Structure formats: C-alpha cells, structure tokens
Coordinates of C-alpha atoms in Angstrom, one line a residue:
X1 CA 15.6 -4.7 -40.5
X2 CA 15.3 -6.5 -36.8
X3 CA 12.1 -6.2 -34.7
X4 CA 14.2 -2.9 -32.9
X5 CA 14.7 -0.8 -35.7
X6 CA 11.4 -1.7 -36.8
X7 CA 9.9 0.1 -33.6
X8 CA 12.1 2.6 -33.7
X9 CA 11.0 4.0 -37.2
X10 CA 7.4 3.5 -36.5
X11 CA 8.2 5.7 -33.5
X12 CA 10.3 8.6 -35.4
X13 CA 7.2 8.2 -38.0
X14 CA 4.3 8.4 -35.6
X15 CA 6.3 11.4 -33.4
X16 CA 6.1 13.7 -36.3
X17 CA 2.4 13.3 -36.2
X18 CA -0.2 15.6 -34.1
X19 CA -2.4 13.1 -32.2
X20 CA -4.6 16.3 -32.9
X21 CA -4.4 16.7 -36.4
X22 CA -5.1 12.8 -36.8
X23 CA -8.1 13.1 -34.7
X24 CA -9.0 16.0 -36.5
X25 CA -8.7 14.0 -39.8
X26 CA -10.5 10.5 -38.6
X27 CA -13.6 13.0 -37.9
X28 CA -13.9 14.8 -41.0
X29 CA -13.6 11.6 -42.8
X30 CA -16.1 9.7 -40.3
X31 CA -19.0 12.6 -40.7
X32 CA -18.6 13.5 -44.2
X33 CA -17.3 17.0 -43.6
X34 CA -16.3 19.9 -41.6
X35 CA -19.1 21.2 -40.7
X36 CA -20.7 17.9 -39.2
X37 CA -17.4 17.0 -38.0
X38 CA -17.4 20.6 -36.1
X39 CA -21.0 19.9 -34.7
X40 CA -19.8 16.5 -33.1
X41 CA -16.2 17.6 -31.6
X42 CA -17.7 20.8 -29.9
X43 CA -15.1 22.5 -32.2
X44 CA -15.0 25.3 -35.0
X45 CA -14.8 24.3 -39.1
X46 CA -11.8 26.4 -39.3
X47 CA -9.9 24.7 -36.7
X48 CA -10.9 21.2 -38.2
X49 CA -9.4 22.6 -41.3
X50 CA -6.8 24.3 -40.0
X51 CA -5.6 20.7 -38.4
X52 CA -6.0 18.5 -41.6
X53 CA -4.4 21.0 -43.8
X54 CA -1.5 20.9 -41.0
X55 CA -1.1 17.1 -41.7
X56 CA -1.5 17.1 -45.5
X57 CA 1.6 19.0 -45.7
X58 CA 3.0 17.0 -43.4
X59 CA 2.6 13.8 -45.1
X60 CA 3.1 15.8 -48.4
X61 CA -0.1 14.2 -49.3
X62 CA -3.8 15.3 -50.4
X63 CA -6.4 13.8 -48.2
X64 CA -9.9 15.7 -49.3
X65 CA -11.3 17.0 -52.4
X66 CA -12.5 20.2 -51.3
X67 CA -15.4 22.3 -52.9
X68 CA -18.0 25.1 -51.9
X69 CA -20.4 21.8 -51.1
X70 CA -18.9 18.9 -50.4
X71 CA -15.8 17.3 -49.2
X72 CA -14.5 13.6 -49.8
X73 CA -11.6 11.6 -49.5
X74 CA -9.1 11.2 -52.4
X75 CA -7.2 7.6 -52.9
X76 CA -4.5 8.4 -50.8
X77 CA -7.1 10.0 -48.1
X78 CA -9.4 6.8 -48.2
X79 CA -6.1 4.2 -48.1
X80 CA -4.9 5.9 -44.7
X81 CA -8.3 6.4 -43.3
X82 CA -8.6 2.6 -43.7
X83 CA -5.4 1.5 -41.9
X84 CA -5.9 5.1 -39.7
X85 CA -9.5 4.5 -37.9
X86 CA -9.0 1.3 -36.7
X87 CA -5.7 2.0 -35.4
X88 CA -7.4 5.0 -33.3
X89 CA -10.1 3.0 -32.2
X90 CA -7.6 0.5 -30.6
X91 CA -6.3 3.4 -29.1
X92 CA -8.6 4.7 -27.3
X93 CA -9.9 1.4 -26.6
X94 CA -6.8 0.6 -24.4
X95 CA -7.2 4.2 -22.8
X96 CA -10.8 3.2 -21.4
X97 CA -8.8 -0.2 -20.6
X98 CA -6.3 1.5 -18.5
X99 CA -9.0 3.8 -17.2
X100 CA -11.2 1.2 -16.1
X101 CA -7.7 -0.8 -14.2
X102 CA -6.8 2.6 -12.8
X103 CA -9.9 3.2 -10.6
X104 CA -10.9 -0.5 -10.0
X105 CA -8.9 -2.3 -7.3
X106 CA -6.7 -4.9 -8.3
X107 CA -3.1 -5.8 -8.9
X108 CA -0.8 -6.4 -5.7
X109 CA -0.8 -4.5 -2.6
X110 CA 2.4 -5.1 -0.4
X111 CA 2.3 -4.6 3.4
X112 CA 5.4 -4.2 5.6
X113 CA 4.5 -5.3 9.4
X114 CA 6.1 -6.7 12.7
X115 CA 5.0 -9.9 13.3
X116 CA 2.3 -9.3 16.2
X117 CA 1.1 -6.7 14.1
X118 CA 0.9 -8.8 10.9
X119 CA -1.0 -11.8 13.2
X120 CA -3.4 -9.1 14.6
X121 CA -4.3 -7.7 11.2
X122 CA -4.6 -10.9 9.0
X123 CA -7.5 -12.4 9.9
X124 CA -9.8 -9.6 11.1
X125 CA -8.8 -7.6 8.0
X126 CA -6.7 -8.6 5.4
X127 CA -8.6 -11.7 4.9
X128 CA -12.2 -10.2 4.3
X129 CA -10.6 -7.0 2.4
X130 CA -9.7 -9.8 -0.2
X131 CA -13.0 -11.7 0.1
X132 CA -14.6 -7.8 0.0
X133 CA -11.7 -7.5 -3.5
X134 CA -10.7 -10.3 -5.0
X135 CA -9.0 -8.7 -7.9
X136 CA -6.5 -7.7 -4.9
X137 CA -3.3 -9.6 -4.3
X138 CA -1.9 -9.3 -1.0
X139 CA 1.8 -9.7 0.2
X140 CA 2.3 -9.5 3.9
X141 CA 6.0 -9.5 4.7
X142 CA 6.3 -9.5 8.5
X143 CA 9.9 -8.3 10.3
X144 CA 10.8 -6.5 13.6
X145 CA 13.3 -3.8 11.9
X146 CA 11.2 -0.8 11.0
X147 CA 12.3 -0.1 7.4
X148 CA 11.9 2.8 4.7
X149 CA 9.0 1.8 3.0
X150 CA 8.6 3.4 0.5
X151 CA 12.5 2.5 -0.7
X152 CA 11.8 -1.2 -0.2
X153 CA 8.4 -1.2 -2.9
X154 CA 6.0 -1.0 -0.4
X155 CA 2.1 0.6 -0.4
X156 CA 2.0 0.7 3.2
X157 CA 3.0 -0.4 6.6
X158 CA 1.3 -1.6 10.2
X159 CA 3.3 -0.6 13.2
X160 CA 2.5 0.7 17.0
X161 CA 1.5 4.0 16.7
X162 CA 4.0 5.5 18.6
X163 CA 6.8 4.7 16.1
X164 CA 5.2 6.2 13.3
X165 CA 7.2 9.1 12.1
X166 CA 4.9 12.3 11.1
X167 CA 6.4 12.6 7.1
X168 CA 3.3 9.3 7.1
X169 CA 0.1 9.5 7.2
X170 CA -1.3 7.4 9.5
X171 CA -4.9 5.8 10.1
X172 CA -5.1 4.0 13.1
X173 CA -6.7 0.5 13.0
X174 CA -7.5 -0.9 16.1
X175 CA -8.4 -0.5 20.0
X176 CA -5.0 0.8 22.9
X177 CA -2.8 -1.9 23.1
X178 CA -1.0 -3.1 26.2
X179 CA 2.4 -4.5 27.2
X180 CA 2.2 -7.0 30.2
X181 CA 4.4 -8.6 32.8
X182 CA 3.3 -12.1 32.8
X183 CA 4.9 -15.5 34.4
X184 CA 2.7 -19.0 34.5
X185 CA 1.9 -20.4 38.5
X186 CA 4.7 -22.2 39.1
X187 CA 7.1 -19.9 38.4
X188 CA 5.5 -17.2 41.1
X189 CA 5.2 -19.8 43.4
X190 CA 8.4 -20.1 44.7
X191 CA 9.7 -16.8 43.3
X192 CA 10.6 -13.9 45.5
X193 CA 8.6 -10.5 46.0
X194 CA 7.3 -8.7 43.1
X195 CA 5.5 -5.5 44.0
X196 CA 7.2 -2.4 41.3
X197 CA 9.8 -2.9 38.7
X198 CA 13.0 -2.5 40.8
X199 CA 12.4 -6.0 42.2
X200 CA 13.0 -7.8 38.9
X201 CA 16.7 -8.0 39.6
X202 CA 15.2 -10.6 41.9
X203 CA 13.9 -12.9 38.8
X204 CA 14.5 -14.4 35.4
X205 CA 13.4 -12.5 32.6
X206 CA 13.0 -14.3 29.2
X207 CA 14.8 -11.4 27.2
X208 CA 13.9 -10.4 23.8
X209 CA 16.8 -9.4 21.2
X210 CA 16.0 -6.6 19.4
X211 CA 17.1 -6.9 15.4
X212 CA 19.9 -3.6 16.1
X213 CA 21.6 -6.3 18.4
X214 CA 20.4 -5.0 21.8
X215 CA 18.7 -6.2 24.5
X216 CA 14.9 -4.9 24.7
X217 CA 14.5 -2.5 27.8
X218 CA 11.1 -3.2 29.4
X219 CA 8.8 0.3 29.7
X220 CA 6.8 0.9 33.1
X221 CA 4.7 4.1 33.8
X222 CA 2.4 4.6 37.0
X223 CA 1.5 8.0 37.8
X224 CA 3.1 10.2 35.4
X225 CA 6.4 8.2 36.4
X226 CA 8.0 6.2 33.3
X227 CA 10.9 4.2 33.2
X228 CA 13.1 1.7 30.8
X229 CA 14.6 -1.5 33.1
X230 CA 17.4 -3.4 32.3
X231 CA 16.5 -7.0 32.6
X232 CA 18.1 -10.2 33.6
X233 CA 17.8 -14.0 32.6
X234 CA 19.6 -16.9 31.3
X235 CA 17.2 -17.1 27.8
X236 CA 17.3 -14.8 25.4
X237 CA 15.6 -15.1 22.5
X238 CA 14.3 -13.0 19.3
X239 CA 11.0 -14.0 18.9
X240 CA 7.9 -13.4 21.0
X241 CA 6.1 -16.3 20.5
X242 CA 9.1 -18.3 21.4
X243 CA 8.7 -15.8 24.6
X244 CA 5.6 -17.0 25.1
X245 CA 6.3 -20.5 25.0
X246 CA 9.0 -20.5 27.6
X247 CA 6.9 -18.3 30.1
X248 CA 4.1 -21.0 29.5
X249 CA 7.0 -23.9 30.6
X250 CA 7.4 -21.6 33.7
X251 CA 10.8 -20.5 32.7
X252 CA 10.5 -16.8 34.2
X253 CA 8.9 -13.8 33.8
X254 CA 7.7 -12.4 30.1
X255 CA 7.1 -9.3 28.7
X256 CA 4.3 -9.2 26.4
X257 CA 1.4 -7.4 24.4
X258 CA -1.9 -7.9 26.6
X259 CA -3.0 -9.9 23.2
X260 CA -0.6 -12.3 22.8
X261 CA -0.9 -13.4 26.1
X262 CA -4.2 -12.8 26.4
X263 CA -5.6 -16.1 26.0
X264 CA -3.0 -17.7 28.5
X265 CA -4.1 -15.6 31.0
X266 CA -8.0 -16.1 30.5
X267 CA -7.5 -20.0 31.1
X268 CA -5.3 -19.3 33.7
X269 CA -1.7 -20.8 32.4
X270 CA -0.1 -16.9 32.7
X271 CA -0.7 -14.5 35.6
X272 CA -0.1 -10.7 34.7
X273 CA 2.2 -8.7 38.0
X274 CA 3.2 -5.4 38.0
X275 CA -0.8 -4.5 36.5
X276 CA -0.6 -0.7 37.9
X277 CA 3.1 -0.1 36.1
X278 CA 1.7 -0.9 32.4
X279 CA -1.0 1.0 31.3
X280 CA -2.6 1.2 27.7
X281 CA -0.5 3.0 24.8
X282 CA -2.4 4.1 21.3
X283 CA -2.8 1.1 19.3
X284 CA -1.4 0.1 15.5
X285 CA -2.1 2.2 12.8
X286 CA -2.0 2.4 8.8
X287 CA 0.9 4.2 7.5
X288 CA 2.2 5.1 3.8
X289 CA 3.8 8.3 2.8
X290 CA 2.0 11.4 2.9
X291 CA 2.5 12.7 -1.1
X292 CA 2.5 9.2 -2.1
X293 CA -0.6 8.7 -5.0
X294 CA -2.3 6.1 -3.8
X295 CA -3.2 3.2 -6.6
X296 CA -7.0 2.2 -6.3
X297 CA -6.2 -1.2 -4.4
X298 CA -4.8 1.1 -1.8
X299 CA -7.4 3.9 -1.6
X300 CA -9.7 0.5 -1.3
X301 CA -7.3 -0.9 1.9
X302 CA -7.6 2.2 3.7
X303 CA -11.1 3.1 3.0
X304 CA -11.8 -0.9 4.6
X305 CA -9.6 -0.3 7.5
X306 CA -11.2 2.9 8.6
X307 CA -14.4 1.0 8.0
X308 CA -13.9 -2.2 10.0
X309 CA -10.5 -1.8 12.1
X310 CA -9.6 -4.0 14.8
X311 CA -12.3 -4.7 17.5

C-alpha cells in the first residue's frame, strides 16, 4: 500500500469517528469516571455515557468495565487510550498553533500601487509598519493600470482617492494632493505667454502615455470651471520621473503631482504656472474589498495607517 492509500484509509477510518464521542472517551479515561469526567467538561454523566457507549459499538469494542462504583479501562480501552490521548493532545496543540498565527500578524501582505503612490507610501509607512511587525512580509508591486485586486492575490491597494470605486472600503492615508504645471527657467524664458490653459497650444508639453494607449488629458479647475486639455509636444513618454527629468533639462512644460516636483521647485530648478487652474484633490487612500476577511497582518496595516498616515 503507497503513502496515498495509506492516507486515504486513515481518513475513511478516522471519518467514521465522532470527534465528540473521542473526546468524550479521552475524559472518562483521564478522570477516572463519569462523574469526575462530567464535573470537568461542564457536561451531564449521561451524556458522557451516552457518547462512549456510541463509540464502543462503533469500534465493536468494550472500552470500560462498568459497575455501581467504579469504572476502568479494559485491554482494549487502555491500548487505544494510549495511542488515543497523545494523538488528541497533538491536536489541539496545533489548534492553539493556528490560533495563535491567526490573530498575530505575520505571513505576507501584498500591496498593488501606482508608482508615485508606492514612493510616497514606502518610506513613511511601509518601512516602520515592518520595523513596528517584523513577522510581516511585504510585497509592493507598483503599476499605472488600476487592476482587480482582489482577482490578482492582492490584500489591498493605494491609489488617488478619486479612482476608488465604492464596492472598497477605503481609509485615506495622507494630506490633498496636487497636480502642477511646472517648466525649469530656461524654458519660460524665451517661451510665449502663459496665463490659463488655452495658451498651451503655444508650448511643448512632455506627454505622459497612459497604459490603455492614450495620451493623458491634463485637468484644470478655477472657479467651479473644470476642464481636460489636449496637449502638444514632441516627447512622449510613460513614466513620470522620466517627466521630471526632461522638464529639469528644460525640455517644456510638465504636468506633475505638487510632490514629485516639490523639491525642484523649492531650490528653484522648476517654476509652477497656471497656480490658480490646479487646486488640491483628496489625497491617496487604503483600499481592499468591503466583505473581504481581513488576515491579522492586514487588520495590523490598516490599524498603522489610520494611526500614522502620510504627513
């Protein structure tokens, strides 16, 4: 008999058995009786007895001599009380195991992200959640296509805000965030007027290639006015960093979260136009499916993100 069939008769062996009338039997044996046996499960004698008589005829097996004053185990009762105890204490040994992995954070926690997002969150969070769990493996997998996450074997994602869809839950993480219209010094310098969104016709715009194939549309709003523009430019490119870069080189104009750019523009190697057309939005957020159950790594994650966020 091969190592299956071995398992599989242990299986069609242990099936027939009540976990219940086992239990029922370890504790008569254990505290010499039904009586003591009753006082220590919080049960009644007769349903102790009604239990072990259930397995005796299952086995087809005596497991007690039975009298008006005392009750002991026969040959065959103390033979499968020996190889029967320890087997239950393993048991419930591994259930306190499993208990004690359920409820304490560990294990890997998988987080779907756009890159800006993923940079913004790393550091400030992710980092010092694992310092905070170190039993906590974390996988950060960073791309601008907004995918299904639960389908693709994620716990969570970190996106804007606004493209969260309302079947998630959503905790938000961090302070508005801001898109920006930002060129370096030289470029301006010789470029032509720039005063409201209709004038970038007039300029080069680094483009951005969105992952559907398109061109990304920049937003403007100013005074309950909001539009999409159309952009033109000679560079095109999918990465925003790599946008960066090129507006830095004074290639043209950029379009870019206030922090990305943020620290070109404090010492002065980007200057921001077009300030009154892009006003704050709501900032990234948390997200995971709402009837999702949530392991304890992630019930950890979110209770350290609504803690700490993003400053």
């Amino acid at each position: 008999m091969d190592t299956a069939e071995q398992y599989g008769e242990i299986f069609r062996t242990v099936s027939a058995l009540s976990p219940a009338e086992l239990a029922a039997f370890v504790a008569v044996a254990q505290f010499g009786g039904f009586r003591a046996a009753a006082r220590r499960c919080d049960l009644s004698p007769s349903a102790l007895s009604h239990s072990v008589a259930n397995l005796e005829n299952r086995l087809n097996a005596q497991l007690f001599h039975r009298s008006t004053r005392n009750v002991s185990l026969t040959d065959a009762g103390q033979r499968f009380f020996a190889r029967l105890g320890p087997a239950l204490d393993e048991i419930a040994k591994a259930a306190d195991e499993l208990s004690d992995f359920s409820s304490r954070p560990s294990g890997t926690l998988r987080i779907n992200a756009d890159a800006t997002a993923a940079e913004q969150v790393l550091g400030p969070l992710v980092l010092k959640f694992m310092a905070s769990f170190p039993d906590v493996q974390v996988e950060v997998v960073s791309e601008r296509r907004l995918v299904d996450i639960a389908e693709n074997g994620f716990d969570c994602g970190i996106r804007s805000s606004e493209i969260v869809s309302d079947d998630m839950i959503a905790v938000p993480i961090g302070p508005m965030q801001q898109h920006v219209v930002v060129a370096a010094p030289s470029y301006l310098a010789d470029a032509p007027a720039l005063r409201s969104p209709a004038n970038l016709v007039d300029h080069r715009c680094i483009q951005l290639r969105m992952p559907s194939g398109s061109l990304y549309r920049w937003e403007f709003e100013r005074r309950g006015e909001a539009l999409a523009t159309e952009t033109r430019g000679g560079l095109v490119l999918d990465s925003s960093r790599l946008i960066l870069a090129a507006a830095i080189d004074g290639y043209g104009l950029a379009y870019l979260t206030k922090w990305m750019a943020g620290p070109a523009l404090d010492a002065g190697i980007l200057e921001q136009v077009l300030e009154e057309w892009t006003p704050p939005y709501p900032g990234l957020s948390l997200y995971y499916p709402r009837h999702r159950h949530l392991s304890a790594s992630m019930r950890a994650f979110v209770s350290f993100l609504r803690e700490h966020g993003l400053q």
